[in-house]
Every structure is written in C-alpha cells, then in structure tokens.
Coordinates of C-alpha atoms in Angstrom, one line a residue:
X1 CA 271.1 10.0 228.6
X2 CA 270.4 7.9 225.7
X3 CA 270.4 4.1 226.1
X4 CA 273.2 2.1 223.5
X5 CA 270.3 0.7 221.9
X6 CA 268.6 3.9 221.2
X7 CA 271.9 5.7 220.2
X8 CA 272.2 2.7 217.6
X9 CA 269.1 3.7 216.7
X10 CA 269.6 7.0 216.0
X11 CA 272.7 6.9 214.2
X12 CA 272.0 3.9 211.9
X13 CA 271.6 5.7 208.8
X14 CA 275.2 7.3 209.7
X15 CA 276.3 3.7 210.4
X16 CA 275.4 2.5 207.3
X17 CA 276.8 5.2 205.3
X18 CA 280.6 5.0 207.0
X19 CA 281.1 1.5 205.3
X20 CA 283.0 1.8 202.2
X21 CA 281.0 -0.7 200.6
X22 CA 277.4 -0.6 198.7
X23 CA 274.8 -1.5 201.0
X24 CA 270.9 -2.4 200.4
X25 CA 268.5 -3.7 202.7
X26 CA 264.7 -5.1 201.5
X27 CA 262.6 -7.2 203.3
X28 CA 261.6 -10.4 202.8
X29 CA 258.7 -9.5 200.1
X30 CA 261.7 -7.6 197.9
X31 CA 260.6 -4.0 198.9
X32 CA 263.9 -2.0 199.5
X33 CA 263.8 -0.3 202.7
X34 CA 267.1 1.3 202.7
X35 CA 270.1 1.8 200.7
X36 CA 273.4 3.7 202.3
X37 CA 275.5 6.8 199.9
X38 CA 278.2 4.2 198.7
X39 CA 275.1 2.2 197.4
X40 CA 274.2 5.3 195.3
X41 CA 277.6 6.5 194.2
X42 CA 278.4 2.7 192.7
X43 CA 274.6 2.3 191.1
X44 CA 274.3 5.9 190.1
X45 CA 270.8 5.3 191.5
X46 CA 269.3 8.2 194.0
X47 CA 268.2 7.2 197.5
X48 CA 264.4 8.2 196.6
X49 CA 264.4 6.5 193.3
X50 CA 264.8 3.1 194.9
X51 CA 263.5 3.5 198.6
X52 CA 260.4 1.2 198.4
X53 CA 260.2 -0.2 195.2
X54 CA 260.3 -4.2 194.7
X55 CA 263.6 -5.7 194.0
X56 CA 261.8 -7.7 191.3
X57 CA 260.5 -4.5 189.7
X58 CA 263.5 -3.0 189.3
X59 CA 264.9 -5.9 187.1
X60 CA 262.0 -6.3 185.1
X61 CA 262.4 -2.0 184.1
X62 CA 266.2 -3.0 183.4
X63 CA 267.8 -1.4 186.4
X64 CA 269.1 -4.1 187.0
X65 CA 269.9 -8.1 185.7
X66 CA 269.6 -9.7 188.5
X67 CA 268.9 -9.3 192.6
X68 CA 269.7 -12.2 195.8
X69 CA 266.2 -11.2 197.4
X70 CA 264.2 -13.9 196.7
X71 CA 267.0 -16.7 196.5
X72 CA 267.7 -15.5 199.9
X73 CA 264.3 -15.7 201.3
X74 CA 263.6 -19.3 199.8
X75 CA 266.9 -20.8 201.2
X76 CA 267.2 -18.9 203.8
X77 CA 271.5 -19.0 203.0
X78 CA 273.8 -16.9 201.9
X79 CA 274.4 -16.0 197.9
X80 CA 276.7 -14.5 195.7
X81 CA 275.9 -13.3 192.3
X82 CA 277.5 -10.7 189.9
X83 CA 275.2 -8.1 188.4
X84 CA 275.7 -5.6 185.4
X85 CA 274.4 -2.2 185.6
X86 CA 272.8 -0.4 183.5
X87 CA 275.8 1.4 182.3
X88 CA 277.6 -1.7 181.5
X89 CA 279.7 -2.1 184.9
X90 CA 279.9 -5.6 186.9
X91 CA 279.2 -5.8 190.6
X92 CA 279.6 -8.6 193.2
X93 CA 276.2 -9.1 195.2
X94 CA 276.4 -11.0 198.7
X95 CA 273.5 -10.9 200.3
X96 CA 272.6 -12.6 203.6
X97 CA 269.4 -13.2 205.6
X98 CA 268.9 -11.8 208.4
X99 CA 266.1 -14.3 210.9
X100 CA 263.7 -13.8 213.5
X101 CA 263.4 -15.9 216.1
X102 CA 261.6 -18.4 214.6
X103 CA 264.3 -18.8 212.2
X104 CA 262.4 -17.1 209.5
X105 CA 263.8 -14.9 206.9
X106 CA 262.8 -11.1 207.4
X107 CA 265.4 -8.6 205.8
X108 CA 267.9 -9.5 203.3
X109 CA 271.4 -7.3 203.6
X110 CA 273.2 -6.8 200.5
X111 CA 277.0 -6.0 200.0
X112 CA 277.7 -4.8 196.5
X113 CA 281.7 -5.1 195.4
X114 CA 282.8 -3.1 192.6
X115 CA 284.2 -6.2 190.2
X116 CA 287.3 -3.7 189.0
X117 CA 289.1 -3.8 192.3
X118 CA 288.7 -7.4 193.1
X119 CA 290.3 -7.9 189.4
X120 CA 293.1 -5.7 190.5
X121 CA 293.8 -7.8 193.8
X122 CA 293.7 -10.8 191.3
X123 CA 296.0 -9.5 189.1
X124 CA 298.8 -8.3 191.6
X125 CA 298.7 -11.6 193.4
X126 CA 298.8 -13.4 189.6
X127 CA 302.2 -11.1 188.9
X128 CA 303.5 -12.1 191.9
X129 CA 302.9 -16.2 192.0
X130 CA 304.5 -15.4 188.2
X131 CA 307.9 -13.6 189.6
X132 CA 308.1 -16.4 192.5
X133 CA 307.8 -19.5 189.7
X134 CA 310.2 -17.5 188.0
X135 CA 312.5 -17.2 190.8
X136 CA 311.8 -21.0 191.5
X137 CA 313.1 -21.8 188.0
X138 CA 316.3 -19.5 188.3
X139 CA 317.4 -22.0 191.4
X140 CA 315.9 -25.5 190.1
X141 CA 316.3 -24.9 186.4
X142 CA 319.7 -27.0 186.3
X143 CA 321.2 -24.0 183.4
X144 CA 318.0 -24.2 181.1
X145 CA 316.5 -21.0 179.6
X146 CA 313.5 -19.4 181.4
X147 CA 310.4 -20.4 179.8
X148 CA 309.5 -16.2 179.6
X149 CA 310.5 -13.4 180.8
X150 CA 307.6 -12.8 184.3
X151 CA 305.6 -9.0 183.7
X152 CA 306.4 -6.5 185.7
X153 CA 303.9 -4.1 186.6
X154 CA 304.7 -1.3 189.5
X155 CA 303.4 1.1 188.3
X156 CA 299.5 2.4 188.9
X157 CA 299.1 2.6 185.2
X158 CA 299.9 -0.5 184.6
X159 CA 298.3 -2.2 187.6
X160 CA 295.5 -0.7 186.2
X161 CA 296.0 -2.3 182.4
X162 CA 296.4 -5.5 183.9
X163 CA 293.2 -5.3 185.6
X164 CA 291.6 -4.0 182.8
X165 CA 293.1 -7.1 181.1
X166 CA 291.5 -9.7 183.6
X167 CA 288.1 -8.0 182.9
X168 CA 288.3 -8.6 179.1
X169 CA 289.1 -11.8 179.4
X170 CA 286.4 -12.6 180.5
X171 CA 284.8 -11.2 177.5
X172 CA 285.0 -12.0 173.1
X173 CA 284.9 -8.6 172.5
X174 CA 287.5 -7.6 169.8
X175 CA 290.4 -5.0 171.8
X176 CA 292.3 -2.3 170.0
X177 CA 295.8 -2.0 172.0
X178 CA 297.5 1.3 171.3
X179 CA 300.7 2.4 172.0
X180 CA 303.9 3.5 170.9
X181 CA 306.6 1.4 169.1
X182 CA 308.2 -1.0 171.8
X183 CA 305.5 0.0 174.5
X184 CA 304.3 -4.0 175.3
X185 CA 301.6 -4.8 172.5
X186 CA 302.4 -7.8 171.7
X187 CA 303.0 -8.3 175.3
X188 CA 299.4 -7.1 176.1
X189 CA 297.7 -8.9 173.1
X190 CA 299.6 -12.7 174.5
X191 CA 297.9 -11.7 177.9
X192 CA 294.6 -10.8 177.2
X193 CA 294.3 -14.7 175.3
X194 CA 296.1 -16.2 178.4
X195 CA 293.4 -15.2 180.8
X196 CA 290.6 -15.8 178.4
X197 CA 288.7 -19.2 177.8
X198 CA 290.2 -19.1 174.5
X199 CA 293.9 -19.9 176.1
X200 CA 294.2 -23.5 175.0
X201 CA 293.5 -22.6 171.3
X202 CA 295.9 -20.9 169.1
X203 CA 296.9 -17.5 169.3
X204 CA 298.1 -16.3 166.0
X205 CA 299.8 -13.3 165.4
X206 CA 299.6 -11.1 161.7
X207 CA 301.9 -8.2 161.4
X208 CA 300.4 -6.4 158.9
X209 CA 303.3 -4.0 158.0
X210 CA 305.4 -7.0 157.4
X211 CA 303.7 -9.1 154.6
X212 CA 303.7 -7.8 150.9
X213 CA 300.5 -6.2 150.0
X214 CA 299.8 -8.4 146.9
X215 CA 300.1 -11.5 149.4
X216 CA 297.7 -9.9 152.2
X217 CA 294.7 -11.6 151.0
X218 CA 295.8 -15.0 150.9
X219 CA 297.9 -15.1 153.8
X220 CA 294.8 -13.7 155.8
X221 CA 291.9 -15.4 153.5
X222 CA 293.8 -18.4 152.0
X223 CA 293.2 -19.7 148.3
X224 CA 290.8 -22.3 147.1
X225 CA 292.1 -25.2 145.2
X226 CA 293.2 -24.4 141.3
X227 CA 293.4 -20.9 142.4
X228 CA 297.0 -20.4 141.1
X229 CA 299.4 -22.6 139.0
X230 CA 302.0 -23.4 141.3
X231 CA 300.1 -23.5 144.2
X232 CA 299.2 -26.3 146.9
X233 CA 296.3 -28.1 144.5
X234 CA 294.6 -28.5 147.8
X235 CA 294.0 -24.9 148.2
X236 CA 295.4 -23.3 151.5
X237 CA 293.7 -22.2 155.4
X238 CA 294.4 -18.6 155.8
X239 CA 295.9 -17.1 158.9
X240 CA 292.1 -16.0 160.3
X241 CA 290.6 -19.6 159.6
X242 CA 293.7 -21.0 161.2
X243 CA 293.2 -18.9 164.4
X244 CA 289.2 -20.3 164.8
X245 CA 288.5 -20.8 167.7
X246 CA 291.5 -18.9 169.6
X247 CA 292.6 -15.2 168.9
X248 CA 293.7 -13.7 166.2
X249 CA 295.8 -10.7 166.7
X250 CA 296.6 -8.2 164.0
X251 CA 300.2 -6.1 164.9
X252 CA 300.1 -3.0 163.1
X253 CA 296.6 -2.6 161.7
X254 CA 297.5 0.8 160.3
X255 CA 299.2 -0.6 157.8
X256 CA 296.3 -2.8 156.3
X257 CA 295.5 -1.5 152.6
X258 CA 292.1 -0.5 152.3
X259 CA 290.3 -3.3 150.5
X260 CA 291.8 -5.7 153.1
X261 CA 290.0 -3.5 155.7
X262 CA 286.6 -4.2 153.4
X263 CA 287.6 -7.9 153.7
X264 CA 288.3 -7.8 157.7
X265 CA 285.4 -5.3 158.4
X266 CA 282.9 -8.4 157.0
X267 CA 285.2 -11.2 159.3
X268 CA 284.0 -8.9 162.5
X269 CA 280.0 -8.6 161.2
X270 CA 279.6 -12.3 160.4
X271 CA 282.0 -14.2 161.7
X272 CA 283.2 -15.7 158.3
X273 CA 286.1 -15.9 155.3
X274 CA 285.9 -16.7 151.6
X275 CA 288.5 -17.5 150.2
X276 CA 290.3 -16.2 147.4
X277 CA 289.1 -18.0 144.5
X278 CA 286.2 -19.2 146.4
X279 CA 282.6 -17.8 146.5
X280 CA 281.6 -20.3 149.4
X281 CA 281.7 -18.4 153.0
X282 CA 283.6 -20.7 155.8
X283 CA 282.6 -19.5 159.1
X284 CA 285.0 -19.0 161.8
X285 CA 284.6 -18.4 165.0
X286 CA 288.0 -16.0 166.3
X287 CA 288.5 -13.3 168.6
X288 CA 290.5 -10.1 166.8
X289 CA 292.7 -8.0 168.8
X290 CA 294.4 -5.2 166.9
X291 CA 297.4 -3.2 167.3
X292 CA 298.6 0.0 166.3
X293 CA 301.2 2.6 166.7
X294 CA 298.4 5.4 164.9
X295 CA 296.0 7.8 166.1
X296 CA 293.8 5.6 163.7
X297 CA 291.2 8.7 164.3
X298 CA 293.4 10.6 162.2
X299 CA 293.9 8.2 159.5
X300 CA 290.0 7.9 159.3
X301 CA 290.2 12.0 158.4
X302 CA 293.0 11.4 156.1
X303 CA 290.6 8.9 154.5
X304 CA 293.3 6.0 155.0
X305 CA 291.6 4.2 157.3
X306 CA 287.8 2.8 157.5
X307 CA 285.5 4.9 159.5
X308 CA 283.2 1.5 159.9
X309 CA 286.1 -0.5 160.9
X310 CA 287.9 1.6 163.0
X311 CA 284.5 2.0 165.0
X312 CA 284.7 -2.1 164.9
X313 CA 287.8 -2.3 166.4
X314 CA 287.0 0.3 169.0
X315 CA 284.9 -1.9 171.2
X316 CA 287.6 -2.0 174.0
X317 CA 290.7 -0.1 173.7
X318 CA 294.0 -0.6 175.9
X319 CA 296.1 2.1 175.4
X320 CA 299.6 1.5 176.8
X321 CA 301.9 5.1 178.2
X322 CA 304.8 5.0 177.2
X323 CA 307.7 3.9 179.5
X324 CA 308.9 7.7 180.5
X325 CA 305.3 8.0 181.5
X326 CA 305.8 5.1 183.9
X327 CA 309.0 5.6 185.6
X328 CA 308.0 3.1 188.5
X329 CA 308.5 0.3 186.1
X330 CA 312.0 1.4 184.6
X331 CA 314.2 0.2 187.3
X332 CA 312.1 -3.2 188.5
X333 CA 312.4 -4.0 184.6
X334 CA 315.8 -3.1 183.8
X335 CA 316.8 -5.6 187.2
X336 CA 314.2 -8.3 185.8
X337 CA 316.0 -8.1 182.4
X338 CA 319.6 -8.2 183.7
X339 CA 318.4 -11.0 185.7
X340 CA 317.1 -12.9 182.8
X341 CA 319.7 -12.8 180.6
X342 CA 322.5 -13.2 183.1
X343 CA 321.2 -16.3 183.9
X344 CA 320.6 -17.4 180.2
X345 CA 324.4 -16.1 179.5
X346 CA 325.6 -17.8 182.8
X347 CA 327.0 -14.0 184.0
X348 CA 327.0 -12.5 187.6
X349 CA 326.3 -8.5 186.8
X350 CA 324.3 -6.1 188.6
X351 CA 323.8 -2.4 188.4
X352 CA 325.3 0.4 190.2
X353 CA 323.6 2.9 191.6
X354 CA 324.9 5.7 189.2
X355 CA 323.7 3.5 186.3
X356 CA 320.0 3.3 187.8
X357 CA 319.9 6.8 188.2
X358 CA 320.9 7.2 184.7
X359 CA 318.4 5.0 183.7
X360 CA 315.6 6.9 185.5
X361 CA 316.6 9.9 183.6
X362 CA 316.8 8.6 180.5
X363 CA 313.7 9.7 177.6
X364 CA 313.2 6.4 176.1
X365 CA 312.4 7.3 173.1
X366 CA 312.4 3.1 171.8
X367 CA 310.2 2.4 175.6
X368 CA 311.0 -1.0 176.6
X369 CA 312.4 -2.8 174.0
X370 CA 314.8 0.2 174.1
X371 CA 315.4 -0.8 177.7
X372 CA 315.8 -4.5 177.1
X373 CA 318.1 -3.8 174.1
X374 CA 320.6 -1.4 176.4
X375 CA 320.9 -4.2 179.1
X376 CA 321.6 -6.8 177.0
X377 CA 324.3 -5.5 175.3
X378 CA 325.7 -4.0 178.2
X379 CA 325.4 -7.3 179.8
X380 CA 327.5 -9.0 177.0
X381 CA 330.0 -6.7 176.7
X382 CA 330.5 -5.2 180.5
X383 CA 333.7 -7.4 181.0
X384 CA 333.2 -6.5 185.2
X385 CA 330.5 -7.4 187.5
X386 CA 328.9 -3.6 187.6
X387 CA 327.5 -2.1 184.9
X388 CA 328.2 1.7 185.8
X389 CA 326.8 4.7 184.5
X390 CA 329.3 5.1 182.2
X391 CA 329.1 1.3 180.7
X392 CA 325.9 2.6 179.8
X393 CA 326.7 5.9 177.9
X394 CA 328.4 3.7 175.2
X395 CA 324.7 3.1 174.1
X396 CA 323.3 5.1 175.7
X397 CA 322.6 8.8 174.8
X398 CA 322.7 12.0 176.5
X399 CA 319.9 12.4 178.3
X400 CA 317.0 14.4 176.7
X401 CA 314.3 15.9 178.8
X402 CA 310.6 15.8 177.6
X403 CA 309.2 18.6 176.2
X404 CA 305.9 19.2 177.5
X405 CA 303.4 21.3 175.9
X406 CA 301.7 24.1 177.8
X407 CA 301.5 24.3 181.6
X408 CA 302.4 22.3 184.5
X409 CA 298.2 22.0 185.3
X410 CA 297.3 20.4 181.8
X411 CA 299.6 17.2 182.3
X412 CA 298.3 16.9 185.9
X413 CA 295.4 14.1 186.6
X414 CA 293.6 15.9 189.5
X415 CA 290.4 14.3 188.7
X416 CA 289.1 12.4 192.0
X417 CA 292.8 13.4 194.3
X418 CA 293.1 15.0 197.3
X419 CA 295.1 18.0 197.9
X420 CA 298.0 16.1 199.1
X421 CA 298.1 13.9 196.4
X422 CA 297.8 16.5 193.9
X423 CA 301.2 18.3 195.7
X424 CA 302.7 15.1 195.7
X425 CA 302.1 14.8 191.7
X426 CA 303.7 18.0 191.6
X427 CA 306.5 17.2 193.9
X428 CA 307.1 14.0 191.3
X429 CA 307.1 15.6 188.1
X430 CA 309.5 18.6 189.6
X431 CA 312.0 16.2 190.6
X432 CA 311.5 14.0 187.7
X433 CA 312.1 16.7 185.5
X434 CA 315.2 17.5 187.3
X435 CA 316.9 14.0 186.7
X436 CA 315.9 14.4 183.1
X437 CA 317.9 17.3 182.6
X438 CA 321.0 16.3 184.7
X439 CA 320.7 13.0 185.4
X440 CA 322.2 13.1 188.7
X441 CA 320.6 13.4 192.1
X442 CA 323.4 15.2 193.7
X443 CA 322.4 18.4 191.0
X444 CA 319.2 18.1 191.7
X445 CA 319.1 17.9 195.3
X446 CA 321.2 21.0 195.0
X447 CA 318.5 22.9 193.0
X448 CA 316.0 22.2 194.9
X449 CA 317.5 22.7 198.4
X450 CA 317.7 19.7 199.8
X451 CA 319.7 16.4 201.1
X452 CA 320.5 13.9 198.1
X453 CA 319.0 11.7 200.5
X454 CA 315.7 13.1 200.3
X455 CA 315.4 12.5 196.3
X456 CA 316.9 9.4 196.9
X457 CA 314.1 8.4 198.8
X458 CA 311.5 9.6 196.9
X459 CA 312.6 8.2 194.0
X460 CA 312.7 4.9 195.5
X461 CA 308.7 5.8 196.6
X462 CA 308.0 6.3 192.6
X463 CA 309.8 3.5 191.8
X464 CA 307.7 1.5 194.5
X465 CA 305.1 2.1 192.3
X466 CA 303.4 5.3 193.6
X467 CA 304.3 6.9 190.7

C-alpha cells in the first residue's frame, strides 16, 4: 500500500492538470520545471517547448512580455502582473514563492487568469450597482427624471459585448460598431468612452447621414478665418478638433462621400486636421469610433467605400445581433422601459402576461428602439393599469416569423458545446420558432406535446439569460 505522500507523488502531474486554471512552476534561477494542460491551452505553447527553458529566455525570443520569476525570487512576496501573448491576448500572472526552511525562495508557482473572464465578472457587477442606483433614484428622486435609462444585458451575447467593451477601454484603438438600425450603437459607442480614460473629455457625436454633403468638410474640418464672406472672421474648430482629446464618434459612416473618407483616412494616420481654407495641419489627439448599419465590405466592392479606410476602421469591431437574436433581453427591457417612463409620466402600469408573451414573439424588425417606441405609447395611451396583449396589437403587428435560410445545423453555434447544450439550442430555437408563428404558448405547448407549463418555464430560463 502506497504511503499519502507517495500517492501525492505519483499523481501530481494529474493534480496539477485538474485545476481549471494555467499553472507554471520554475525554480528559483527562472528554468521552468513544469507547466499543467490548462497552461498550454491558454498560452498555445506545448508542454516540451517550454519544459526547461529560462523564464528570461523566453521574453527576450518574444513569447512572452513579461514573467514574476525573478521579482519573486528578490522579494521573496507575492506579485501580480498582466502579460500579453504573443497573439495579442491579456493574462493575469500571480505568482507566489514557495520557501525552504531557511526561508529562502526555491520554486515560484504561477496562476495565469484569462483577463476576458475577469472583465466579464466586472461588467455584470458594473450593470448591476447601475440597475440598484437606478432603483435608488426611483425611491429618493422626490418626482425628478432619471438621469439615464440603466443597460440591460441578460443575454450571453450581450454579456459578452459588454465585456468586450471593458477590454477596449482600456485601449485608443479606433472601434467600428455594426449593427442594424435601432440595435444600441449609439448606446455602445457612449460606453466604450465611459469606461475609457478618455471619460472626462468630450464625447462628440457626427451623424454622417444627417449633415448636407456640401457642409461635411467644415462641420468635420472647420474653416480658417476669411474663408467665406459671411462667416465667423475668426474662422471656426471643427467637430474632430473639438473632440481632441475625448472621442469622436461618427454614426453612420456609410454615408460619408468619398473625398471626406480621403480627409478622415489622413485624421487616423497622423493624428491631425487642416482646415478648410488652411494649409497649416493642427494636430489632434481623438479616439474615432464608427458606426454603421452596412456590410461596409460590400460597399468597398461596389467601390463606394475606401478599401484603406475601411481596413482603418476595422481595428476592433463590435458587432451588435439584432434584438430577435437576443430574446433574453426583450422582456427585462420592455419592464426596464415601462419602468422608466411610468415614473417620468407619474403612471402605475405593468404588463400582463399575455402581452409578454406577445412581445417574445414578436420579429422586431425596428430592434429596440422599436421596443421602446411600443411601450411608450402604450404606456401613454393604456387608460388601465395592464397593458394586455391586445393594448399592444394597436401598434403592434401580426407577428412575423423569421425566415431562416437553409438548415436548422447552419444557424446552430456548436463550436466548443457539449451535447447537452447543443440539444438544448435546439430545444430553444424549436420553441422559439413556435411563439413566432402563433404567439401563444398554449398553441405551442399543444404542438409539441406538452404542459403550457413546461414552455412557460423554459421561456423564463431564456429569458434568464441562457439564451
């Protein structure tokens, strides 16, 4: 029979290799002596690439930016650093010393985080302070207006925005946001600057489909003085000089005529504006987000859009599913905007159950300014306390079911699932598509042979945000 301390022994490799985190152990000259499978999996670096080389060697061939090792060893004390991997990706180090019993350093243990999931955590604690101030405000506010509506964000696909928000934030990279109209842009665009450093500084916002083309250049550029007659002698700050130092974002950037795209394309490669009129550059120091409703991919075939800017802009893109691709959010939005505006309007109405359900099998085709649109106007003119299903048909059309192209397996995401979770997909999607075309659970339930409970329930679980 094997002592404990031999069993420990023989199994430590499997040990190591059961944690769900990266682990790497060197010793206390920066040779790596082991690393377990989660190590290799986050890194992308084989066991027998890294099994004895020096910690130090490895960041001088660019494997890595930085390693604890040393630090370790010379303080003997814990540290905490982040590291970027060759492929870009950010990682939380911890590493702590391990001592002999003279007190002396002799193996250093590394945990390795991935960055991504701790930004998630972040941002599903920061949406919730937000809904609690919010509530806060609805009870203390004395009848004033909410200062903003608080996000909502149940859904996966949108936990996973919002995390991808946090990240860029941390960043001045330029971000295109795509999405159809009344997805969230403008939503998503205010965000990224609030969690950036640039928060405090202006955020300006340019809708490009909105301003007259022969205007473009000056509202964007400005005019030196004597430029015009008529105009401020001065000369005028254009809309990019006026956002130094903060962000700039451009709403519809589809829409920008081509020699406005020449002018913006040089504002992204040197950071600076001349002004109409002017020959002197100014330089400016802004942060672009763009926005567009396009497949700007296929405007650069049809030759209405810049290949070299388009590939600018593409940095970091956020694309945004539409709403009917996120049902989770529909109902927790459509309560957050009844709540907002009762309160503004000083009315007491809530939903009944028929008119969620109708709401969950709805298309929206307008996403969720659609949504926020339907409730306010059922809000004002509901003249009792439930909005009911049929309250909401006044606006709100028949439902239409989406049509999706080809087979059930092409719109599934199987990539990295489980067989359970793929049937459960299924499962969704089947029943989804069921409200879409009747729009009651009752039918459904019947269709599919079983309680009403049942889809009750599960519909409840994808509104949870499992969906």
């Amino acid at each position: 029979m094997l002592m404990p301390t031999n069993l420990l022994k023989d199994h430590i490799e499997d040990l190591l290799d059961s944690f769900g985190e990266a682990i790497a152990i060197s010793d206390n000259n920066g040779i790596m002596l082991h690393v377990n499978k989660k190590h290799e999996e986050l890194t992308g670096i084989l066991h027998k690439d890294i099994m004895g080389k020096s910690a130090l060697e490895l960041v001088e061939r660019g494997v890595f930016d930085v390693v604890l090792n040393p630090e370790v060893v010379r303080t003997g004390q814990p540290a905490t650093r982040m590291q970027k991997t060759a492929d870009g990706r950010k990682l939380i180090l911890e590493g702590n010393p391990i001592l002999d019993r003279y007190g002396q350093v002799v193996l250093v243990i590394t945990f390795i985080r991935d960055i991504t999931k701790i930004a998630e955590l972040k941002e599903q604690m920061s949406s919730q302070k937000e809904l609690l101030d919010a509530f806060r405000k609805l009870q203390h506010s004395g009848g004033k207006d909410l200062e903003k509506f608080p996000r909502v964000i149940s859904s996966r696909a949108m936990k996973k925005l919002y995390a991808q928000v946090s990240m860029l934030g941390d960043t001045d990279v330029t971000v295109l946001v795509q999405g159809e109209t009344g997805a969230g842009k403008d939503v998503f665009a205010r965000r990224l600057h609030e969690v950036s450093e640039r928060s405090s500084r202006p955020f300006i916002k340019t809708d490009c489909s909105s301003i007259p083309e022969n205007l473009m250049e000056t509202e964007l550029f400005g005019y030196a003085p004597g430029t015009f007659s008529g105009a401020n002698k001065q000369g005028k700050m254009g809309l990019i000089e006026a956002a130094s130092g903060g962000t700039l974002f451009l709403d519809e950037i589809g829409e920008l005529p081509l020699a406005m795209q020449a002018k913006l394309l040089r504002v992204l490669q040197d950071r600076e504006v001349v002004r109409v009129g002017s020959t002197t550059p100014r330089k400016v120091d802004v942060r672009v987000v763009a926005a567009t409703n396009k497949d700007l991919e296929q405007e650069v075939a049809k030759g209405k859009f810049r290949s070299d800017l388009y590939y600018r802009l593409k940095v970091a893109v956020i694309t945004i599913p539409p709403l009917r691709k996120r049902r989770a959010d529909i109902l927790p939005l459509a309560r957050g905007f009844l709540g907002y505006y009762a309160h503004k309007y000083q009315r007491d109405v809530a939903l009944s159950h028929d008119a969620e359900e109708a709401l969950l099998a709805y298309h929206w085709p307008g996403n969720v300014r659609e949504l926020e649109n339907l409730i306010l106007g059922c809000m004002i003119t509901c003249e009792k306390k439930v909005i009911s299903a049929r309250d909401l048909s006044i606006a709100l059309p028949s439902p239409e079911p989406e049509r999706h192209e080809g087979v059930l397996l092409d719109s599934l995401d199987v990539e990295g699932k489980t067989l359970r979770e793929i049937l459960e997909q299924v499962e969704q999607m089947v029943i989804m598509d069921g409200m879409a075309k009747t729009g009651n659970m009752s039918a459904v339930a019947r269709t599919l042979g079983v309680d009403r409970s049942t889809i009750f329930r599960k519909m409840k679980r994808y509104e949870g945000g499992t969906a």
